[in-house]
Short mmCIF file of N, CA and C in Angstrom, two decimals:
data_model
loop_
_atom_site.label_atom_id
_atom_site.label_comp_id
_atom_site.label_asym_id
_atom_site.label_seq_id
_atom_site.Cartn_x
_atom_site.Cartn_y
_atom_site.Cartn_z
N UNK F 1 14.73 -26.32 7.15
CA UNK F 1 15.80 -25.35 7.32
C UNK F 1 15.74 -24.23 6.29
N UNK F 2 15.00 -24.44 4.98
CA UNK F 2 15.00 -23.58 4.37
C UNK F 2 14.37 -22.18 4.42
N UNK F 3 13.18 -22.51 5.46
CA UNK F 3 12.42 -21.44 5.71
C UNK F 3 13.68 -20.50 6.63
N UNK F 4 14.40 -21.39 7.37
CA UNK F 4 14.82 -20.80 8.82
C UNK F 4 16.26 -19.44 7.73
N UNK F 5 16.51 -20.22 6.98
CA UNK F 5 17.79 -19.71 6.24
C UNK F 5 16.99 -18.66 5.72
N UNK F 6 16.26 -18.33 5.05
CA UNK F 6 14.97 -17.63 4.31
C UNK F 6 14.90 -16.22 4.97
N UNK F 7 14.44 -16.36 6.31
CA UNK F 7 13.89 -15.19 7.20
C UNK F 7 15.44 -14.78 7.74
N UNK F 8 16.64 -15.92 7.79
CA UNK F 8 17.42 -15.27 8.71
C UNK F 8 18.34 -14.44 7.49
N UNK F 9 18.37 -14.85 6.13
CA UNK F 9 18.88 -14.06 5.38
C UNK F 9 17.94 -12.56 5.12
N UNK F 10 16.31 -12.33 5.48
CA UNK F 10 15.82 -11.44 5.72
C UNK F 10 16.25 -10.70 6.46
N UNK F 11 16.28 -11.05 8.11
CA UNK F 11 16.50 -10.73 8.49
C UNK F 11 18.25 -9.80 8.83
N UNK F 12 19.23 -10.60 8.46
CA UNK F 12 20.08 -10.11 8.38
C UNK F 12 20.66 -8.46 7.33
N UNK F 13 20.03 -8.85 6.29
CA UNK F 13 19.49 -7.60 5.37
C UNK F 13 18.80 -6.50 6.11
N UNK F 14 17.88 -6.94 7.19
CA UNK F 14 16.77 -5.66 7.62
C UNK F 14 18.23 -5.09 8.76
N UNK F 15 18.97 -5.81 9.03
CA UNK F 15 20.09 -5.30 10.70
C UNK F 15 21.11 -4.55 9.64
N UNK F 16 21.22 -5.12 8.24
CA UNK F 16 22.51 -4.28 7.82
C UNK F 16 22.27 -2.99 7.27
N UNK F 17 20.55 -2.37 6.91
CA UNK F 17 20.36 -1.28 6.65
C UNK F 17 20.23 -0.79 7.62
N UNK F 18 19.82 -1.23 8.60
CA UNK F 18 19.29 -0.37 10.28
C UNK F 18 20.90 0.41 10.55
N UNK F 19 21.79 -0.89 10.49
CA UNK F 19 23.22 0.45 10.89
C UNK F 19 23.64 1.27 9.69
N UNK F 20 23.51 0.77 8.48
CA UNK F 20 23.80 2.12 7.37
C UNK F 20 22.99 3.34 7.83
N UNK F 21 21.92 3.21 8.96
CA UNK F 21 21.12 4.63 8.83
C UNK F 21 19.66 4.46 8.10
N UNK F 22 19.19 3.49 7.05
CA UNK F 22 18.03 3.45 6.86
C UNK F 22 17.26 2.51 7.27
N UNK F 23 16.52 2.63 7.14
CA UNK F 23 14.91 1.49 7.66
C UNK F 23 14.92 0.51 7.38
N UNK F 24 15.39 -0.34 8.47
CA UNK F 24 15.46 -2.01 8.33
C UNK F 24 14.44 -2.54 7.07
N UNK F 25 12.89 -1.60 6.40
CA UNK F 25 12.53 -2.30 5.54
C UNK F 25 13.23 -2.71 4.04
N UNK F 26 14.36 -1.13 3.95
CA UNK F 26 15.11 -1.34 2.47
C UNK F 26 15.27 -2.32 2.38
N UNK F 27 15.86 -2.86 3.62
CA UNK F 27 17.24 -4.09 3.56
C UNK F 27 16.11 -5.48 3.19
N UNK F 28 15.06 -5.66 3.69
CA UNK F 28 14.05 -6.79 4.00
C UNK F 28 13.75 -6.84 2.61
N UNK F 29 13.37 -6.26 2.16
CA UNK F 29 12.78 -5.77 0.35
C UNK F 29 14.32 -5.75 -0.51
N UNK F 30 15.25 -5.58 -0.08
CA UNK F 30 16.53 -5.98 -0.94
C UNK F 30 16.48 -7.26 -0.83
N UNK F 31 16.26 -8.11 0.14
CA UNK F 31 16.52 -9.90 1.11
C UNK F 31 15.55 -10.10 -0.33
N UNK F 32 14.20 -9.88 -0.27
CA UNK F 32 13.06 -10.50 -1.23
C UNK F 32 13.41 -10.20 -2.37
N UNK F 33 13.76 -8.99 -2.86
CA UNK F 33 13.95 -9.31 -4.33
C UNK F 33 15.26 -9.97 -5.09
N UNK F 34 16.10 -10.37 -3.97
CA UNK F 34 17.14 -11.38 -4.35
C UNK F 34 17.39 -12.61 -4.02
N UNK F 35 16.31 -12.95 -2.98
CA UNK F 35 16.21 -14.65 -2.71
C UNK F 35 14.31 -15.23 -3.84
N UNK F 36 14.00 -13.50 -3.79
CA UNK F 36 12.52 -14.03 -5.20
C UNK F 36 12.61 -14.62 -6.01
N UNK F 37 11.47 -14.52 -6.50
CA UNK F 37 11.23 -15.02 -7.97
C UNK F 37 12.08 -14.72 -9.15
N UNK F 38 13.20 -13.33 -9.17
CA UNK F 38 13.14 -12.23 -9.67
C UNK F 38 14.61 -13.12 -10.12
N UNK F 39 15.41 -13.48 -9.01
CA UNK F 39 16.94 -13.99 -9.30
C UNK F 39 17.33 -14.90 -8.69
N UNK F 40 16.88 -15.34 -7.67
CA UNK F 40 17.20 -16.70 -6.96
C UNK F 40 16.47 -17.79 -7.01
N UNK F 41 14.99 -17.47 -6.88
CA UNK F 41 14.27 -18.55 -6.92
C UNK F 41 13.70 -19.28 -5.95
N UNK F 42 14.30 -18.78 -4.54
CA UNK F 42 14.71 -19.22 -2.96
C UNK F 42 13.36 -19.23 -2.15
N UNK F 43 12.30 -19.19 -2.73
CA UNK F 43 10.76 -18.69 -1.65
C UNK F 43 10.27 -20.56 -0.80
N UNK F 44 10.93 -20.79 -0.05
CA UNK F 44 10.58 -22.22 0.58
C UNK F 44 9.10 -21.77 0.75
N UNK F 45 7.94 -22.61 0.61
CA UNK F 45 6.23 -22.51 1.07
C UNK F 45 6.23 -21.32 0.46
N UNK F 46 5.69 -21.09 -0.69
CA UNK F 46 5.25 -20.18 -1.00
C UNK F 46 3.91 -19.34 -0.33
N UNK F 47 2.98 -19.95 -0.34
CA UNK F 47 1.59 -19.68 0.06
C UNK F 47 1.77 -19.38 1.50
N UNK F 48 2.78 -20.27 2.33
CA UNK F 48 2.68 -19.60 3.70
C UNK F 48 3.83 -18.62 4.20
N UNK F 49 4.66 -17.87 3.60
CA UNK F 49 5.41 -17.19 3.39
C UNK F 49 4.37 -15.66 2.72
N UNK F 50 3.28 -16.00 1.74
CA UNK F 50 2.69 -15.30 1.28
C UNK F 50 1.16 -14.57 2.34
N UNK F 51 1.36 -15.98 3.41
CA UNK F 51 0.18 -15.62 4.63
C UNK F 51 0.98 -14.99 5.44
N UNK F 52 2.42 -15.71 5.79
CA UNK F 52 2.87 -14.62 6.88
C UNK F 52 2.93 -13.26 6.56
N UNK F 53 2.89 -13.07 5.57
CA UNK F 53 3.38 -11.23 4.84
C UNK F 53 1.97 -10.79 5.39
N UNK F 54 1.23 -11.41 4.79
CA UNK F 54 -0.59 -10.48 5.23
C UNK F 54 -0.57 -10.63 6.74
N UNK F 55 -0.16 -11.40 7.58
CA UNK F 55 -0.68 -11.12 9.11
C UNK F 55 0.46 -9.82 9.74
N UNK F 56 1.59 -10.15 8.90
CA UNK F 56 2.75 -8.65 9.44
C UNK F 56 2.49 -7.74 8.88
N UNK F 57 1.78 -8.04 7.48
CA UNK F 57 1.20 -6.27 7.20
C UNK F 57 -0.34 -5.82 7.71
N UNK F 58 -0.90 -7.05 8.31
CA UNK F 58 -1.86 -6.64 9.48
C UNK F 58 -1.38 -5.81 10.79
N UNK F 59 -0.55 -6.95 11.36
CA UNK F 59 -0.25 -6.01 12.05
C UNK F 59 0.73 -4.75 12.29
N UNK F 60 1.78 -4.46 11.42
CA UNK F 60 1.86 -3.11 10.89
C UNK F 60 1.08 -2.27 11.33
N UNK F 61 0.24 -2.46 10.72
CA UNK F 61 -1.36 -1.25 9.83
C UNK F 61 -1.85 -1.28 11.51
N UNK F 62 -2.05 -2.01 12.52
CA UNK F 62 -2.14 -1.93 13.57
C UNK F 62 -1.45 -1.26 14.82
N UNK F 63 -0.28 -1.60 14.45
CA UNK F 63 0.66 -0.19 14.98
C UNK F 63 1.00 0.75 15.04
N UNK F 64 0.79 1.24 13.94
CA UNK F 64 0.80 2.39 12.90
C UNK F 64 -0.56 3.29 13.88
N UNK F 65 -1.78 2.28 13.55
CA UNK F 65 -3.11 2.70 14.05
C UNK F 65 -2.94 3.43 15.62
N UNK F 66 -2.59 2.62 16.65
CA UNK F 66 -1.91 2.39 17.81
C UNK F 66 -0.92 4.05 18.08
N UNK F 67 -0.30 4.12 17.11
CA UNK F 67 1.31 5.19 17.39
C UNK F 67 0.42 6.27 16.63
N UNK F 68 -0.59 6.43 15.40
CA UNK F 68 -1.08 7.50 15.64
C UNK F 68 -1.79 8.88 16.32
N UNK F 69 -0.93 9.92 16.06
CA UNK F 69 -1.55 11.01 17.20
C UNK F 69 -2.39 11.91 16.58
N UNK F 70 -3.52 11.33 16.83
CA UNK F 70 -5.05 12.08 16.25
C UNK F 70 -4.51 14.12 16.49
N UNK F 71 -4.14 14.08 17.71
CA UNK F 71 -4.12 15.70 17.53
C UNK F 71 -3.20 16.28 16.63
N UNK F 72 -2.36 15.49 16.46
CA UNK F 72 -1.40 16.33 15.51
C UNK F 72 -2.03 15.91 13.74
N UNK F 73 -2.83 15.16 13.74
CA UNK F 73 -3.50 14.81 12.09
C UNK F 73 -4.30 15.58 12.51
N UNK F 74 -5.47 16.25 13.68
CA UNK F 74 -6.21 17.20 13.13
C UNK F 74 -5.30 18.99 12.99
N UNK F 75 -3.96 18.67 13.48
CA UNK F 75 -3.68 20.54 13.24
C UNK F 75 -2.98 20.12 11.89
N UNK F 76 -2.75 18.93 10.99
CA UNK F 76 -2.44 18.81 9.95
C UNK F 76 -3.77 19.66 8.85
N UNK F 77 -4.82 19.39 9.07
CA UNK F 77 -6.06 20.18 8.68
C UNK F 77 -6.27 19.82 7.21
N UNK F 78 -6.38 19.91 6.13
CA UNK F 78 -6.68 19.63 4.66
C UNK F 78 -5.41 19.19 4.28
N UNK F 79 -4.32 19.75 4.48
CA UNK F 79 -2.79 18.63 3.81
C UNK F 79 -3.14 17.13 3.32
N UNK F 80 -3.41 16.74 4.60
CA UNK F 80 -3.48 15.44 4.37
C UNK F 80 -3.96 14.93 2.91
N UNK F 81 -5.42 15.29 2.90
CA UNK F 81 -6.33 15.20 1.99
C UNK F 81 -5.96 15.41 0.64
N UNK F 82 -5.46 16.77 0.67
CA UNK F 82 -5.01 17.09 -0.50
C UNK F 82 -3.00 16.58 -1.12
N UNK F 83 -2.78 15.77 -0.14
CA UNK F 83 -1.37 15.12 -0.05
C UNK F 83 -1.95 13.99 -1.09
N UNK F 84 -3.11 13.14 -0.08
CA UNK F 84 -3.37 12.24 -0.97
C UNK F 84 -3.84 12.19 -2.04
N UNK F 85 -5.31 13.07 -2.38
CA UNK F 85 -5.52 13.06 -3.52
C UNK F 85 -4.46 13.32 -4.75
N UNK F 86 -3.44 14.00 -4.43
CA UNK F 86 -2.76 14.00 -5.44
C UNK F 86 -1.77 13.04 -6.03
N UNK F 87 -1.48 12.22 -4.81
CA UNK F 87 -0.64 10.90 -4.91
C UNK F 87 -1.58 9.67 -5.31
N UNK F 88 -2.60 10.02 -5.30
CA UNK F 88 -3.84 8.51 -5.63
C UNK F 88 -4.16 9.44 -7.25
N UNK F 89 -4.76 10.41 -7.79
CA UNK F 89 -5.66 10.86 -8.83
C UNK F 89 -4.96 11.22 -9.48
N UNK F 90 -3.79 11.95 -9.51
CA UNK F 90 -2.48 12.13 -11.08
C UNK F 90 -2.00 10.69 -11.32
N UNK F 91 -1.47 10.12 -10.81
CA UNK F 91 -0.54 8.46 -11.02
C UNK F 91 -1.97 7.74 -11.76
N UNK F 92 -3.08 7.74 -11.16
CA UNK F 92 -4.09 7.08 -12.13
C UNK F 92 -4.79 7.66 -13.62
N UNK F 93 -4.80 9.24 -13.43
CA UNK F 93 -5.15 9.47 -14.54
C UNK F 93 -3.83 9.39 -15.83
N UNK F 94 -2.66 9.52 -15.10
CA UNK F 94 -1.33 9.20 -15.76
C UNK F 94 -1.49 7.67 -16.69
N UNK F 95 -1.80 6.60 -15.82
CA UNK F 95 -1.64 5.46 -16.15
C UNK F 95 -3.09 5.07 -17.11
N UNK F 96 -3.81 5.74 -17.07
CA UNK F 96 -5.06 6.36 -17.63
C UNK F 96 -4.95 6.57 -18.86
N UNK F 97 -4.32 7.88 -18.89
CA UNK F 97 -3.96 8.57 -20.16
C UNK F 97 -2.81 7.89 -21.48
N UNK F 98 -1.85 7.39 -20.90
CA UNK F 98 -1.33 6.49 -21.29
C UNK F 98 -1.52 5.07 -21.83
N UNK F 99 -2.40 4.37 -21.02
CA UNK F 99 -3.39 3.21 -22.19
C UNK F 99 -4.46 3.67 -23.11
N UNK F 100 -4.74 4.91 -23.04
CA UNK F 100 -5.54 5.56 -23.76
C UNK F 100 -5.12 6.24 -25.04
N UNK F 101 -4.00 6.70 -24.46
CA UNK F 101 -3.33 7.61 -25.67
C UNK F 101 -2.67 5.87 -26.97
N UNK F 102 -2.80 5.03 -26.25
CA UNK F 102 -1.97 3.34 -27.02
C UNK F 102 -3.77 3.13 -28.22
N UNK F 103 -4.80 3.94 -27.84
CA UNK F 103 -5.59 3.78 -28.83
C UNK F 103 -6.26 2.75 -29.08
N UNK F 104 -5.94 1.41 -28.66
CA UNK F 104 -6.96 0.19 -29.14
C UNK F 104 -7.22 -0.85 -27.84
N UNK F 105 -7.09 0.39 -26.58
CA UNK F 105 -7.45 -0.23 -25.37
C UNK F 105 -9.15 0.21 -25.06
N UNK F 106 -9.96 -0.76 -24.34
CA UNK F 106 -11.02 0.12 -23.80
C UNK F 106 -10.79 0.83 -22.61
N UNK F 107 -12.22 1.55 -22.43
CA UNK F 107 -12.15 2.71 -21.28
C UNK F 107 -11.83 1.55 -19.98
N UNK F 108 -12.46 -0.08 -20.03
CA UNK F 108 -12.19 -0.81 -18.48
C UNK F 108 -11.01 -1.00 -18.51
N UNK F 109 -9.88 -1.40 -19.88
CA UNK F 109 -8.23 -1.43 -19.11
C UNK F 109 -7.73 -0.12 -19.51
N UNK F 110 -8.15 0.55 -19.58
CA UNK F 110 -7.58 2.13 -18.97
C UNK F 110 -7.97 2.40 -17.84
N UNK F 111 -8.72 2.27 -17.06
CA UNK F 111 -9.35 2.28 -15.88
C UNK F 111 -8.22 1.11 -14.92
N UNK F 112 -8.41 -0.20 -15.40
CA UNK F 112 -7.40 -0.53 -14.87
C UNK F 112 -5.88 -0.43 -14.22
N UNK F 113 -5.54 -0.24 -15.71
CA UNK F 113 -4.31 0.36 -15.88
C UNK F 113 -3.25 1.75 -15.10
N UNK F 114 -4.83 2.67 -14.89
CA UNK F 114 -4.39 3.72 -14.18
C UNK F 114 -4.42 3.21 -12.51
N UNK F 115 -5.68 2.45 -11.89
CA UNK F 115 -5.26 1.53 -11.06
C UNK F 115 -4.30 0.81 -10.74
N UNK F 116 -3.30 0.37 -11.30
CA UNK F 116 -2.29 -0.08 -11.02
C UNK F 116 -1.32 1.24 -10.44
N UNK F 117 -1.21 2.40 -10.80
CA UNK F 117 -0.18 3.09 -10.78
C UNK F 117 -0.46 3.97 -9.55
N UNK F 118 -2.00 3.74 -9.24
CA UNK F 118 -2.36 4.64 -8.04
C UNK F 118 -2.19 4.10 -6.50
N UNK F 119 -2.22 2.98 -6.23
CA UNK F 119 -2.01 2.65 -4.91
C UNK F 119 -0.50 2.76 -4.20
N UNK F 120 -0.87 3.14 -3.00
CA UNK F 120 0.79 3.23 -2.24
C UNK F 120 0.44 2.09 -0.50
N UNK F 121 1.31 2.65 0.17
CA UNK F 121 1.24 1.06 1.01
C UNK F 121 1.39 2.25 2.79
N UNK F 122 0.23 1.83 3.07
CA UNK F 122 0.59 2.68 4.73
C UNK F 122 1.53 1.89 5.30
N UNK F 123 1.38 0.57 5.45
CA UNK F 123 2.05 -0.33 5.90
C UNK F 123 3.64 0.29 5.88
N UNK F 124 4.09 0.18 4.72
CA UNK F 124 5.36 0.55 4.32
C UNK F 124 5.69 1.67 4.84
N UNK F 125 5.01 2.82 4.58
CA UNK F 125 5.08 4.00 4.93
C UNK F 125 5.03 3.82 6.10
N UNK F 126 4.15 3.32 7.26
CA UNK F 126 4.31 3.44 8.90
C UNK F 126 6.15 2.87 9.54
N UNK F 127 6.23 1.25 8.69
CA UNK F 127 7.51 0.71 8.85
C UNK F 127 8.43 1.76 8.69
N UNK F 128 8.57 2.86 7.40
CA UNK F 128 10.02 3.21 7.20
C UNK F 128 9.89 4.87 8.33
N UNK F 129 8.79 5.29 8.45
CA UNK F 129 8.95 6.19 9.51
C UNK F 129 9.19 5.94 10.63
N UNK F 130 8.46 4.55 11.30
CA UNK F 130 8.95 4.07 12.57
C UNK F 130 10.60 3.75 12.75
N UNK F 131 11.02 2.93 11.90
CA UNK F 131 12.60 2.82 11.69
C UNK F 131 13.32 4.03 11.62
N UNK F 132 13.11 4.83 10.91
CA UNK F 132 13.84 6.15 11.18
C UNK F 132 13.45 7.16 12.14
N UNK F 133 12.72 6.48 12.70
CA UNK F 133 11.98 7.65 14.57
C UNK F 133 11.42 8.97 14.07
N UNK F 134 10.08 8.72 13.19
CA UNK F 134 9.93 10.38 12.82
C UNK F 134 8.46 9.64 12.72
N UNK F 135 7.86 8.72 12.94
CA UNK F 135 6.37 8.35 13.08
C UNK F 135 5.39 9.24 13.94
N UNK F 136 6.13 10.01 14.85
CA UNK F 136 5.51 10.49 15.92
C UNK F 136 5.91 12.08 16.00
N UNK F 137 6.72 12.88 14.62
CA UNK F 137 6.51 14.03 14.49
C UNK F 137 5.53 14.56 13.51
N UNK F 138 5.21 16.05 13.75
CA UNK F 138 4.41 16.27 13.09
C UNK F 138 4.53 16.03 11.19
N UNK F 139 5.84 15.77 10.66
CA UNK F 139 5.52 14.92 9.41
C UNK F 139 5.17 13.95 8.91
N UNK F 140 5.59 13.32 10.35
CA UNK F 140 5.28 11.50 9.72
C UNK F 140 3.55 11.26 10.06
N UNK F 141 3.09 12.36 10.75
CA UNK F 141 1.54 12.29 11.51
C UNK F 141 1.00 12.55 10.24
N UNK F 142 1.59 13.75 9.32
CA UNK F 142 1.04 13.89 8.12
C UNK F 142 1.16 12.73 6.74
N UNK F 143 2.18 12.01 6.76
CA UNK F 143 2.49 10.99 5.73
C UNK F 143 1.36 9.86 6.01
N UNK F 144 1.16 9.69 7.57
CA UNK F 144 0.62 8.72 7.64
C UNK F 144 -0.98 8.85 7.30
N UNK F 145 -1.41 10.11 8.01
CA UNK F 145 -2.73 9.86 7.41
C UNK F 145 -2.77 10.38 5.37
N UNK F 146 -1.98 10.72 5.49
CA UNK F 146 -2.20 10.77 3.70
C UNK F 146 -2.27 9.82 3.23
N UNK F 147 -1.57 8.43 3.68
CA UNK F 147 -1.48 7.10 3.48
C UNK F 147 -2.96 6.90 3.49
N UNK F 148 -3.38 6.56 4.77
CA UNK F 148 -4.51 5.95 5.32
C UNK F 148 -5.97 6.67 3.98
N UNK F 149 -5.55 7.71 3.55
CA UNK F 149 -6.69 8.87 2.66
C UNK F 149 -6.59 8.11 1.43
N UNK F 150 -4.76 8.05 0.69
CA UNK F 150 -4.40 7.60 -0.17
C UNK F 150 -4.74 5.45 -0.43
N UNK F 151 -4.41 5.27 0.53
CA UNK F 151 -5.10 3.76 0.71
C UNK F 151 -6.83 3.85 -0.14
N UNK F 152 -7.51 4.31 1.16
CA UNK F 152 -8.87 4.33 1.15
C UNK F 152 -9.31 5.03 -0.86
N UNK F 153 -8.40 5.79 -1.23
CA UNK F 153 -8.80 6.08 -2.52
C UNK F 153 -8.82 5.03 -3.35
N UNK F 154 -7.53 4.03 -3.14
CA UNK F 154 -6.89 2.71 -3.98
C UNK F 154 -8.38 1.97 -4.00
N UNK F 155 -8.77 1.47 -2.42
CA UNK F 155 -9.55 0.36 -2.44
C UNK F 155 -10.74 1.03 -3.15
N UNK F 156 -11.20 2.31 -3.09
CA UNK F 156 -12.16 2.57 -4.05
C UNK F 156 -12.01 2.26 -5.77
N UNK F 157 -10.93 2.69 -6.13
CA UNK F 157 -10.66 2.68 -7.44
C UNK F 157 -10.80 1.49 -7.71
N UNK F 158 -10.26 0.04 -6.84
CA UNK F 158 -10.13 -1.26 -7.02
C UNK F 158 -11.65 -1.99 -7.20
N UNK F 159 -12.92 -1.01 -5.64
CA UNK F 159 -13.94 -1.61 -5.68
C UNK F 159 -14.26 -1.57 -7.24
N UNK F 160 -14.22 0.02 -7.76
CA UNK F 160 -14.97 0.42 -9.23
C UNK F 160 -14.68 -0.43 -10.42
N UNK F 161 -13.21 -1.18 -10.04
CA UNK F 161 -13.03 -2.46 -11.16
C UNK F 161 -13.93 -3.32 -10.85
N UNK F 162 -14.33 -3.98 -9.71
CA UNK F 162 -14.89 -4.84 -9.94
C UNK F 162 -16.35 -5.01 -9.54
N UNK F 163 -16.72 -3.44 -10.41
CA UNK F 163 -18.49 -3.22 -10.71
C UNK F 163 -17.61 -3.24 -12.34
N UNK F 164 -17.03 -2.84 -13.09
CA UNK F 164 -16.89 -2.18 -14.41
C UNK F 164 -16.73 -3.95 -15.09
N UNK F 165 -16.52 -4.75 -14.05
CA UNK F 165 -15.97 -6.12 -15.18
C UNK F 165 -17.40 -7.18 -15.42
N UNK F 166 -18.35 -6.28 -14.55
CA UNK F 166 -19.63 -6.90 -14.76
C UNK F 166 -20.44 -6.49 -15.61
N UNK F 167 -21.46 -7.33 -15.84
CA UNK F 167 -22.52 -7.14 -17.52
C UNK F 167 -23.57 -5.91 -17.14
N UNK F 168 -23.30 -5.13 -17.32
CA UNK F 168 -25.01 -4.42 -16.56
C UNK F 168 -25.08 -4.19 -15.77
N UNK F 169 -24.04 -4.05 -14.68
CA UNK F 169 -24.29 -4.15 -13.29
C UNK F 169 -25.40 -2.40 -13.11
N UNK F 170 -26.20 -2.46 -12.17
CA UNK F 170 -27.38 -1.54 -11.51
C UNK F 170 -26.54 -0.52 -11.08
N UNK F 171 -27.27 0.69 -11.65
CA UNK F 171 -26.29 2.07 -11.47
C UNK F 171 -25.87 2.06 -9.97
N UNK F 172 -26.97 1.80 -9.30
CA UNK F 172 -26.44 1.75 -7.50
C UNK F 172 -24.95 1.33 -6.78
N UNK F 173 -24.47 0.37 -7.69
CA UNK F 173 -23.33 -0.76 -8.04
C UNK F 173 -22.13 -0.04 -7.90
N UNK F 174 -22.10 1.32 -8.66
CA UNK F 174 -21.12 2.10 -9.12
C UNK F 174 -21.02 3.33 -7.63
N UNK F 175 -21.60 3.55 -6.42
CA UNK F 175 -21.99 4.23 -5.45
C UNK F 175 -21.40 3.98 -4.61
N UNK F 176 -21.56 2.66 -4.48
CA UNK F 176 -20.87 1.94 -3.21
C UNK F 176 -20.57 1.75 -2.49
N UNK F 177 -19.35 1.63 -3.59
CA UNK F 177 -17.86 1.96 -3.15
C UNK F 177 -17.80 3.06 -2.75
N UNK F 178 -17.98 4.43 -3.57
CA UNK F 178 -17.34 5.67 -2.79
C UNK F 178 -17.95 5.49 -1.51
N UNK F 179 -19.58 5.46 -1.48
CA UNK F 179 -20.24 5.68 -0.01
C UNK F 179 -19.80 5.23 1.19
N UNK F 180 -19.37 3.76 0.81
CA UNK F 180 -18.82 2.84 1.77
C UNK F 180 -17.47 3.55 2.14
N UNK F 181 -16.64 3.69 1.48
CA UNK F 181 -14.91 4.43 1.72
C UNK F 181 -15.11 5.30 2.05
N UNK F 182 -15.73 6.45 1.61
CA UNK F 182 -15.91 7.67 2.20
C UNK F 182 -16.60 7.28 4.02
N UNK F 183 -17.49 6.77 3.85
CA UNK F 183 -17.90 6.51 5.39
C UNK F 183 -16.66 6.03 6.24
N UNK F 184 -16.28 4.88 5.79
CA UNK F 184 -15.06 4.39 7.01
C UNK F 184 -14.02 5.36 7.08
N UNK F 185 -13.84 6.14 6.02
CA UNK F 185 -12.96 7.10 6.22
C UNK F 185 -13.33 8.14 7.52
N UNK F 186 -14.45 8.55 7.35
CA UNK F 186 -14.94 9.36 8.18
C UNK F 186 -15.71 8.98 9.89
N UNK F 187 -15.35 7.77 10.31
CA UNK F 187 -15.51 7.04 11.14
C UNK F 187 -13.92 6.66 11.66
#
């Protein structure tokens, strides 16, 4: 019963922001950080509570995929691009500059560090535009692929941690990643 109490106190949170006017996700993400770790303590199955999240933010990212309208992301034209880079490459060199400027960090947890501050969530972003019915105008066409740009930057930055935590790794090592992201991006 605990699970059942769990999702239905989720759930009830996601119905009471939907009628205030915002995106059933506030309310779902208010439910978690007060039945969490954080103040309640309340997570029945952790690990499968932690699988169901990855198959709903699978499929999310699938809907999202699905409700995107390619023509309106291509009359978006460079925005996008330059939406994201700026939401992925300031927040990291920020978080960057800041373990750096602390002086007795190395260049790999400054690298880190600015990694942490650079990733954002399409997922999220598709949820709170779909909830508020604007997924399918020409802004949310633009949020979303900035997402999808801004994503694809994260998992790069993430691959480059884990060439930087290795001994020597072969300059090729450090390539990769961009080659690889940049390709699926462009596919």
């Amino acid at each position: 019963y605990d699970t059942l109490i769990f999702l239905g106190v989720s759930f009830i949170f996601g119905e009471i922001a939907y009628h205030c006017g915002i995106p059933p996700l506030v309310g779902q993400i208010i439910a978690g950080f007060l039945l969490g770790p954080p103040l309640a303590d309340y997570v029945p199955f952790p690990q499968a509570m932690v699988l169901l999240g990855d198959l709903g933010l699978i499929l999310l990212l699938v809907e999202a995929g699905v409700e995107l309208d390619v023509a309106l992301v291509k009359e978006a034209g460079i925005r996008p691009l330059l939406i994201a880079f700026t939401g992925s490459i300031i927040p990291f060199g920020i978080g960057l500059g800041i373990t750096l400027a602390q002086g007795d960090q190395s260049i790999k947890s400054a690298i880190a560090s600015g990694a942490c501050f650079s990733p954002t969530s399409l997922g999220v972003a598709a949820n709170a535009l779909s909830g508020g019915k604007a997924l399918n105008t020409p802004v949310g066409q633009l949020i979303v692929a900035s997402a999808v740009i801004d994503d694809m930057i994260g998992l790069i930055i993430l691959s480059m941690l884990e060439v930087l935590v290795l001994d020597n790794p072969p300059l090729v090592s450090y390539f990769i990643p961009i080659i690889s992201g940049v390709g699926w991006l462009v596919l």
